[in-house]
XYZ file of C-alpha atoms in Angstrom:
584
model
C -37.992 7.372 10.303
C -40.373 6.292 7.530
C -37.948 7.613 4.908
C -35.043 5.876 6.542
C -36.857 2.567 6.744
C -37.916 2.912 3.126
C -34.313 3.496 2.026
C -33.148 0.532 4.098
C -35.903 -1.565 2.553
C -34.793 -0.554 -0.940
C -31.190 -1.421 -0.067
C -32.122 -4.850 1.307
C -34.188 -5.601 -1.811
C -31.297 -4.565 -4.083
C -28.825 -6.727 -2.181
C -31.136 -9.739 -2.248
C -31.737 -9.347 -6.001
C -28.025 -9.120 -6.779
C -27.248 -12.063 -4.527
C -29.668 -14.241 -6.490
C -28.462 -12.921 -9.839
C -24.772 -13.507 -9.176
C -25.373 -17.137 -8.149
C -26.679 -17.999 -11.623
C -25.023 -18.555 -15.013
C -22.799 -17.203 -16.495
C -21.162 -16.351 -13.151
C -21.574 -19.827 -11.670
C -21.916 -23.280 -13.179
C -22.268 -25.189 -9.904
C -24.804 -25.127 -7.117
C -23.798 -23.225 -4.007
C -24.525 -24.229 -0.465
C -27.661 -22.743 1.094
C -25.703 -20.282 3.227
C -23.789 -18.865 0.237
C -26.428 -16.174 -0.285
C -25.830 -14.990 3.271
C -22.097 -14.434 2.717
C -22.734 -12.714 -0.635
C -25.213 -10.341 1.004
C -22.696 -9.558 3.742
C -20.133 -8.494 1.121
C -22.659 -6.301 -0.715
C -23.833 -4.689 2.535
C -20.224 -3.973 3.522
C -19.579 -2.235 0.197
C -22.579 0.034 0.785
C -21.007 1.006 4.116
C -17.687 1.851 2.459
C -15.801 -1.369 3.300
C -13.812 -3.003 0.524
C -14.127 -6.511 2.045
C -15.414 -8.529 4.993
C -13.687 -10.894 7.397
C -14.403 -14.505 6.425
C -13.126 -17.984 7.149
C -11.988 -20.420 4.495
C -15.101 -22.484 5.189
C -17.357 -19.489 4.539
C -15.527 -18.717 1.305
C -15.828 -22.361 0.217
C -19.634 -22.103 0.262
C -19.323 -20.004 -2.885
C -17.735 -22.841 -4.900
C -16.715 -21.497 -8.340
C -17.856 -17.960 -7.515
C -14.692 -17.399 -5.491
C -11.007 -17.663 -6.336
C -8.042 -17.627 -3.987
C -5.199 -15.178 -4.603
C -2.893 -18.127 -5.316
C -5.020 -19.067 -8.347
C -6.052 -15.626 -9.511
C -3.795 -15.724 -12.593
C -5.463 -18.924 -13.820
C -9.056 -18.220 -12.866
C -11.394 -15.209 -12.679
C -14.407 -15.170 -10.395
C -16.767 -12.538 -8.929
C -15.182 -12.936 -5.470
C -11.606 -13.111 -4.237
C -10.458 -14.675 -0.965
C -7.218 -13.417 0.557
C -5.852 -13.661 4.116
C -9.256 -14.207 5.773
C -10.813 -11.376 3.752
C -13.509 -11.811 1.127
C -13.802 -9.231 -1.672
C -15.764 -8.521 -4.776
C -13.117 -8.893 -7.496
C -13.367 -5.192 -8.427
C -12.348 -3.968 -4.975
C -9.619 -6.561 -4.542
C -8.167 -5.426 -7.895
C -8.422 -1.741 -6.943
C -6.622 -2.352 -3.641
C -3.952 -4.406 -5.368
C -3.355 -1.763 -8.028
C -3.335 1.102 -5.505
C -0.864 -0.744 -3.294
C 1.427 -1.208 -6.304
C 1.247 2.504 -7.097
C 1.980 3.487 -3.492
C 5.037 1.216 -3.433
C 6.174 2.535 -6.838
C 6.121 6.112 -5.594
C 7.657 5.118 -2.256
C 10.610 3.514 -4.026
C 10.985 6.187 -6.687
C 14.342 7.947 -6.663
C 14.083 11.636 -7.450
C 16.597 14.440 -7.412
C 16.828 15.892 -3.904
C 16.429 19.646 -3.422
C 18.886 21.534 -1.233
C 16.899 23.507 1.381
C 19.878 24.739 3.413
C 19.493 28.243 1.961
C 16.083 28.639 3.656
C 16.709 28.152 7.399
C 14.189 30.790 8.510
C 11.358 30.051 6.120
C 9.538 27.935 8.714
C 9.821 27.900 12.501
C 7.464 25.078 13.519
C 9.399 21.816 13.945
C 6.835 19.652 12.154
C 6.459 22.094 9.269
C 10.250 22.137 8.822
C 10.251 18.330 8.699
C 7.480 18.424 6.080
C 9.631 20.676 3.870
C 12.610 18.382 4.332
C 10.485 15.341 3.467
C 9.174 16.783 0.189
C 12.680 17.915 -0.761
C 13.865 14.295 -0.797
C 10.928 12.065 -1.705
C 8.359 11.410 -4.403
C 5.508 10.326 -2.102
C 4.545 12.800 0.620
C 1.596 12.829 3.026
C 1.057 15.944 5.144
C -1.784 15.739 7.661
C -3.088 17.920 10.454
C -6.220 19.330 12.013
C -7.809 22.700 11.187
C -5.417 25.632 11.419
C -2.242 23.569 11.744
C -0.782 25.287 8.694
C -1.056 22.673 5.952
C -1.553 25.270 3.208
C 0.895 27.698 4.875
C 3.542 24.952 4.830
C 2.615 23.942 1.275
C 3.123 27.505 0.009
C 6.684 27.490 1.338
C 7.373 24.030 -0.048
C 6.135 25.104 -3.477
C 8.166 28.336 -3.316
C 11.379 26.401 -2.531
C 10.756 23.828 -5.284
C 10.007 26.648 -7.712
C 13.400 28.223 -6.960
C 15.316 24.944 -7.130
C 13.748 23.514 -10.299
C 13.658 25.823 -13.346
C 10.481 25.575 -15.429
C 8.790 23.427 -12.807
C 5.253 22.326 -13.707
C 2.858 22.249 -10.753
C -0.711 20.929 -10.541
C -3.098 21.625 -7.677
C -6.298 19.642 -7.190
C -9.011 18.766 -4.694
C -11.921 16.289 -4.767
C -14.621 18.984 -5.129
C -14.942 22.385 -6.759
C -15.598 24.045 -3.405
C -12.472 22.475 -1.882
C -10.447 23.596 -4.915
C -11.728 27.169 -4.512
C -10.878 27.184 -0.815
C -7.445 25.791 -1.599
C -6.909 28.582 -4.139
C -7.856 31.308 -1.666
C -5.718 29.905 1.149
C -2.753 29.300 -1.146
C -2.848 32.812 -2.615
C -2.976 34.308 0.885
C 0.074 32.274 1.886
C 2.012 33.059 -1.295
C 1.493 36.779 -0.679
C 3.478 36.547 2.561
C 6.351 39.094 2.612
C 8.839 36.339 3.478
C 8.127 34.667 0.155
C 8.249 37.633 -2.188
C 11.775 36.866 -3.383
C 10.839 33.228 -3.985
C 7.425 33.506 -5.607
C 7.096 34.180 -9.330
C 3.996 35.568 -11.003
C 3.387 32.149 -12.549
C 3.284 30.654 -9.075
C 0.716 33.212 -7.972
C -1.430 32.230 -10.939
C -1.735 28.590 -9.863
C -5.366 27.553 -10.204
C -6.470 24.461 -8.254
C -9.037 22.304 -10.052
C -10.987 19.160 -9.241
C -9.222 15.802 -9.438
C -11.733 14.801 -12.112
C -10.650 17.744 -14.291
C -6.992 17.037 -13.556
C -7.329 13.451 -14.772
C -9.552 14.380 -17.700
C -12.415 12.173 -16.555
C -15.257 12.396 -19.035
C -18.750 10.973 -19.250
C -17.379 7.454 -19.709
C -15.339 7.826 -16.494
C -12.236 6.861 -18.444
C -9.326 9.163 -17.516
C -7.391 10.971 -20.203
C -4.261 10.589 -18.034
C -3.224 7.191 -16.665
C -0.187 4.908 -16.302
C 0.531 4.871 -20.048
C -0.243 8.574 -20.488
C 0.921 10.166 -17.207
C 0.170 13.682 -16.069
C 2.538 16.320 -17.519
C 3.642 17.744 -14.154
C 6.650 17.695 -11.841
C 4.684 18.330 -8.641
C 1.088 17.222 -8.029
C -0.671 18.477 -4.902
C -4.010 17.067 -3.725
C -5.885 18.746 -0.872
C -8.646 17.154 1.258
C -7.125 13.728 0.636
C -9.388 12.140 3.274
C -12.113 12.289 0.603
C -10.219 9.974 -1.764
C -11.962 6.655 -2.349
C -10.258 3.532 -3.695
C -11.198 4.114 -7.322
C -10.242 7.798 -7.520
C -7.031 7.284 -5.528
C -5.991 4.469 -7.839
C -6.603 6.556 -10.967
C -4.729 9.492 -9.453
C -1.631 7.613 -8.314
C -1.498 5.608 -11.548
C -1.274 8.877 -13.493
C 1.623 10.316 -11.438
C 4.799 10.128 -13.584
C 7.955 8.521 -12.225
C 9.866 11.790 -11.966
C 7.132 13.702 -10.107
C 6.507 14.530 -6.477
C 3.032 13.771 -5.104
C 1.879 15.727 -2.042
C -1.315 14.588 -0.303
C -2.777 17.061 2.212
C -5.588 16.192 4.587
C -7.009 15.615 8.031
C -7.079 11.908 8.851
C -9.677 12.501 11.598
C -12.289 13.672 9.101
C -14.877 11.542 7.365
C -13.638 8.965 4.909
C -14.774 9.023 1.284
C -18.452 8.575 0.455
C -17.559 5.615 -1.774
C -15.563 2.517 -0.878
C -12.264 2.983 0.927
C -10.553 5.133 3.549
C -7.296 5.654 1.695
C -5.733 8.446 3.746
C -6.521 6.717 7.048
C -5.039 3.453 5.708
C -1.845 5.158 4.516
C -1.467 6.653 7.996
C -1.201 3.127 9.424
C 1.447 1.678 7.067
C 4.763 1.343 8.973
C 6.793 1.402 5.754
C 5.452 4.901 4.986
C 6.632 6.481 8.265
C 9.241 8.524 6.372
C 6.664 9.642 3.826
C 4.228 11.332 6.184
C 4.257 14.248 8.581
C 1.472 15.236 10.955
C 1.227 18.932 11.863
C -0.049 19.436 15.399
C 0.066 23.135 16.351
C -3.264 24.781 15.552
C -3.235 28.501 14.829
C -6.908 28.747 13.937
C -7.998 27.596 17.384
C -5.969 29.366 20.044
C -5.199 27.596 23.302
C -8.470 27.390 25.189
C -10.636 28.251 22.174
C -13.933 26.394 22.380
C -14.116 24.837 18.891
C -10.563 23.544 19.259
C -11.413 22.183 22.698
C -14.459 20.406 21.303
C -12.426 18.878 18.461
C -9.942 17.528 21.022
C -12.782 16.325 23.264
C -14.295 14.327 20.388
C -10.977 12.648 19.592
C -10.339 11.761 23.244
C -13.562 9.813 23.836
C -13.667 6.022 24.137
C -16.557 3.720 23.154
C -19.146 2.260 25.527
C -19.343 5.187 27.933
C -22.307 5.969 30.167
C -24.326 8.464 28.145
C -25.536 10.651 31.007
C -22.049 10.905 32.510
C -20.537 11.739 29.113
C -23.012 14.566 28.476
C -22.312 15.951 31.942
C -18.579 15.945 31.209
C -19.261 17.541 27.811
C -21.208 20.334 29.544
C -18.378 20.943 32.011
C -15.501 20.855 29.504
C -17.078 22.216 26.315
C -20.490 23.925 26.582
C -23.572 23.879 28.797
C -26.878 23.257 27.017
C -29.068 26.331 26.629
C -30.903 27.753 23.622
C -29.705 28.656 20.118
C -29.720 32.422 19.606
C -28.583 34.891 16.966
C -24.819 35.514 17.009
C -23.514 38.741 15.406
C -20.361 37.893 13.444
C -17.277 40.045 13.910
C -13.787 39.602 12.499
C -12.100 39.744 15.912
C -14.652 37.759 17.918
C -13.812 34.865 20.208
C -15.171 31.556 18.990
C -18.462 30.343 20.441
C -20.393 27.107 20.771
C -24.141 26.920 21.351
C -25.879 23.676 22.306
C -29.610 23.094 22.433
C -31.075 19.662 23.050
C -34.069 18.444 21.097
C -36.935 16.843 23.054
C -36.464 13.098 23.223
C -38.708 10.824 21.153
C -40.463 13.575 19.190
C -43.657 12.399 17.523
C -44.566 13.211 13.926
C -47.125 15.692 15.209
C -44.576 17.607 17.303
C -44.287 21.211 16.069
C -40.722 21.796 14.874
C -41.395 25.374 13.701
C -39.396 26.957 16.571
C -36.320 24.978 15.519
C -36.660 26.028 11.878
C -36.907 29.632 13.093
C -33.771 29.298 15.221
C -31.777 27.753 12.367
C -32.943 30.648 10.148
C -31.310 33.182 12.497
C -27.914 32.642 10.883
C -29.296 33.699 7.492
C -30.523 37.139 8.627
C -27.416 38.860 7.229
C -27.970 37.013 3.937
C -31.515 38.364 3.792
C -30.257 41.905 4.392
C -27.579 41.756 1.684
C -30.122 40.308 -0.782
C -32.423 43.247 -0.011
C -29.569 45.594 -0.912
C -28.966 43.667 -4.142
C -32.662 43.750 -5.087
C -33.004 47.504 -4.520
C -29.630 48.635 -5.922
C -29.375 50.757 -9.057
C -26.411 48.625 -10.112
C -27.126 45.213 -8.580
C -24.144 43.555 -10.300
C -21.902 45.481 -7.889
C -23.448 43.530 -5.006
C -22.878 40.021 -6.374
C -19.542 39.401 -4.644
C -20.893 40.728 -1.347
C -23.879 38.369 -1.590
C -21.510 35.455 -2.183
C -19.328 36.466 0.761
C -22.227 36.816 3.195
C -23.766 33.528 2.075
C -20.514 31.737 2.916
C -20.625 33.111 6.457
C -23.267 30.595 7.525
C -24.374 27.092 6.651
C -26.650 24.469 8.187
C -25.260 20.928 8.183
C -27.507 17.879 8.496
C -26.497 14.309 9.229
C -29.249 12.790 7.069
C -31.413 13.708 4.089
C -34.786 12.442 5.265
C -37.078 13.234 8.171
C -38.424 16.488 9.610
C -34.914 17.658 10.524
C -33.163 16.129 7.554
C -31.666 18.014 4.618
C -34.743 18.002 2.354
C -37.233 19.381 4.880
C -34.751 21.848 6.346
C -34.036 23.293 2.896
C -37.768 23.660 2.194
C -38.423 25.492 5.466
C -35.401 27.795 5.190
C -36.302 28.570 1.582
C -39.872 29.507 2.539
C -38.648 31.844 5.265
C -36.290 33.558 2.819
C -39.027 34.001 0.214
C -41.385 35.431 2.835
C -38.741 37.830 4.187
C -37.904 39.140 0.705
C -41.471 39.031 -0.660
C -40.171 36.952 -3.568
C -43.011 34.420 -3.760
C -44.647 36.215 -6.703
C -41.389 36.604 -8.620
C -40.408 32.967 -8.223
C -40.357 31.103 -11.545
C -40.538 27.358 -11.114
C -37.794 26.502 -8.618
C -35.835 29.682 -9.320
C -35.659 32.961 -7.413
C -33.005 35.543 -6.548
C -30.758 34.275 -3.783
C -31.439 30.576 -4.303
C -28.207 28.698 -3.535
C -27.797 25.469 -5.489
C -25.382 22.552 -5.553
C -24.521 20.204 -8.408
C -25.124 16.537 -7.617
C -23.056 15.028 -10.434
C -20.310 15.952 -12.892
C -21.648 17.725 -15.978
C -18.791 17.864 -18.458
C -20.708 19.884 -21.053
C -21.411 22.664 -18.558
C -17.984 22.319 -16.970
C -19.537 21.793 -13.527
C -18.548 19.197 -10.937
C -20.406 17.318 -8.242
C -20.439 19.606 -5.191
C -20.044 22.927 -7.045
C -22.238 25.575 -5.371
C -23.732 28.634 -7.050
C -26.231 31.417 -6.276
C -29.116 32.504 -8.489
C -29.345 36.148 -9.623
C -31.444 38.054 -12.156
C -29.373 39.323 -15.097
C -30.153 41.275 -18.259
C -28.782 40.000 -21.556
C -29.731 41.449 -24.930
C -32.472 43.492 -23.297
C -34.055 40.449 -21.635
C -33.955 39.551 -17.966
C -33.343 35.954 -16.942
C -32.244 33.888 -13.956
C -28.569 32.948 -14.029
C -26.465 31.099 -11.474
C -23.033 32.358 -10.492
C -20.517 29.686 -9.436
C -17.811 31.531 -7.429
C -15.364 28.612 -7.412
C -15.270 28.785 -11.221
C -16.081 32.501 -11.641
C -18.702 31.264 -14.058
C -22.286 32.252 -14.961
C -24.729 29.589 -16.192
C -28.361 30.288 -17.259
C -30.731 28.571 -14.840
C -32.562 26.963 -17.769
C -29.381 25.044 -18.679
C -28.919 23.537 -15.229
C -30.241 20.028 -14.517
C -33.507 19.562 -12.635
C -31.614 17.384 -10.170
C -29.667 20.400 -8.882
C -30.314 20.833 -5.156
C -31.105 23.880 -3.048
C -28.154 24.378 -0.687
C -29.117 26.393 2.375
C -28.462 23.075 4.082
C -25.724 20.586 3.219
C -25.117 17.067 4.412
C -22.028 16.870 6.590
C -20.403 14.675 3.938
C -20.949 17.338 1.261
C -19.518 20.046 3.529
C -16.028 18.536 3.482
C -13.557 20.918 1.918
C -15.649 23.945 2.942
C -15.254 26.572 5.659
C -17.902 28.860 7.134
C -17.712 31.506 9.824
C -20.767 30.016 11.556
C -21.947 26.426 11.225
C -25.232 25.034 12.588
C -25.155 21.246 13.031
C -28.370 19.217 13.328
C -28.171 15.737 14.877
C -31.675 14.310 14.771
C -32.785 11.200 16.672
C -33.468 9.406 13.373
C -29.817 9.902 12.391
C -28.499 8.169 15.517
C -27.371 4.935 13.880
C -25.459 6.824 11.173
C -23.460 9.089 13.480
C -19.786 8.818 14.352
C -16.893 10.786 15.829
C -15.608 11.516 12.318
C -18.983 12.951 11.292
C -19.227 15.299 14.282
C -15.545 16.294 14.058
C -15.927 17.118 10.364
C -19.086 19.151 11.028
C -17.754 21.351 13.819
C -14.373 21.962 12.186
C -16.099 23.515 9.156
C -16.676 26.523 11.457
C -14.095 29.250 11.981
C -15.877 31.167 14.758
C -19.282 29.785 15.784
C -20.877 26.340 16.117
C -24.595 26.055 16.910
C -25.435 22.456 17.782
C -29.067 21.309 17.733
C -28.971 17.720 18.900
C -30.860 14.799 20.326
C -29.023 13.684 23.466
C -28.683 10.025 22.429
C -27.534 11.124 18.970
C -24.844 13.334 20.509
C -23.618 10.460 22.694
C -23.421 8.260 19.611
C -21.444 10.881 17.686
C -18.974 11.246 20.570
C -18.266 7.548 21.103
C -18.573 5.629 17.823
C -15.475 5.543 15.643
C -15.781 4.496 12.020
C -13.459 1.623 11.189
C -13.695 0.638 7.549
C -12.620 -2.857 6.641
C -9.721 -2.844 4.189
C -6.710 -4.894 3.165
C -4.733 -1.991 1.678
C -2.307 -1.763 4.582
C -1.406 -5.464 4.360
C -1.083 -5.331 0.578
C 1.414 -2.448 0.757
C 3.385 -4.262 3.453
C 3.505 -7.434 1.344
C 5.094 -5.792 -1.712
């Protein structure tokens, strides 16, 4: 709680400082009313929460005097704030929404050559997947959504195969917001393209498609200026973007601006997942635009979660809940319909196992002195197989032969935290899991600085010199080069080795991820920690995203009030994108 309060204190201080700064010259040449600072702070606070604007009356906007401009006068005057249809924006976010709306309408209205799909009547059998193929065959802008296992990539593979047959020399780009999501997209796509039904349609070039991050696709460098944009569009005929729920206003605007007039854009995603970390909830907004009804298709039949499967049932349970429910009654219903609370135990993973959910409640109102060691031990249970495979690597005559197996086993399990700070936040959890691994492998003496064999790490920003992106995850190994042994990190999503000494000090240990950072990933077993101190930050989207990262097992360690919060609070970001698209 201390950490959280400190962060909130920092945020409040930053907002207050900027509010005072922006009310002075050169931004303003008149005196504002006393309550103008209040409305400015509301806008800045909303931006930190991911909203692009706030609701405001004309009278509230008028308190800003020359700091605000109405849309009617925006061509004649520039100001830090824009007032439009009872919404108050910082100019930057109004401009981003306006530009993105224009790009959406451009692609919506774009006429492209239709593809005849009549020769492929048996390629798909699911009604919604067939409609998705038909949609992409006719239109430039295409949005395909669906929950886990509904066949988004399966459907995409068939769409791409048909387009590849119909359009000679077609140029296709595949991208995702993070390196991990791009790697997962690559694996799923290759599996789908290897289907026997597609062998006559799929060329070797198609099998070689290599999804990359959106940043790499656009050529975003250290200046954050894209190489490809409206005046220099991307050189592709089809552009596919997976995990589109992670698109924020800025990235979505750059992406759509760079799509050439002749190209098809396909956005794939799950609209029930978390919105972007930065401002905007683009995919969710596009789902609400009536004019785009013909440009989107929602897949509903889940093949990952069979009828009655627990993780699928829990995902549906989360989506079905309404706000303002009695907490005790809700938890009782949750126990009856999803899982009864018990104790987290070790779960042996098997390829043909039924999915499982474990739920253990944390004691309410834990003091700082409360011993959390038993919970660290229980969360460590999922990493026992990782410890065993690392032992094999460390004792092997040819350890390099074990690298891929280490990577595979590591991706079987991950701990997801809702917050960074506190005894059960990401930072402390990583420290405790790391110590248990070092003790189990007797690696304490061979640790050099932060580095040791088996340390998983995640990039926290884009490093263009190293060719690494924010969210890329690697594992540290010991390698011999030129007769010398050194720590190097292997990044599976890039099939790339980087000496540990070249990696930034800001790189984070990644036994534990925040739920936000886990988007675009899949693990066989996911442990989700919902601490009491995270209660005010929890939502249905956060919990849904966390549990649907798991393919077979979810272990939920939760405070009861925090679980109630995550089952009943829906995130509704304030935006004017929908109205702007409708007004064009």
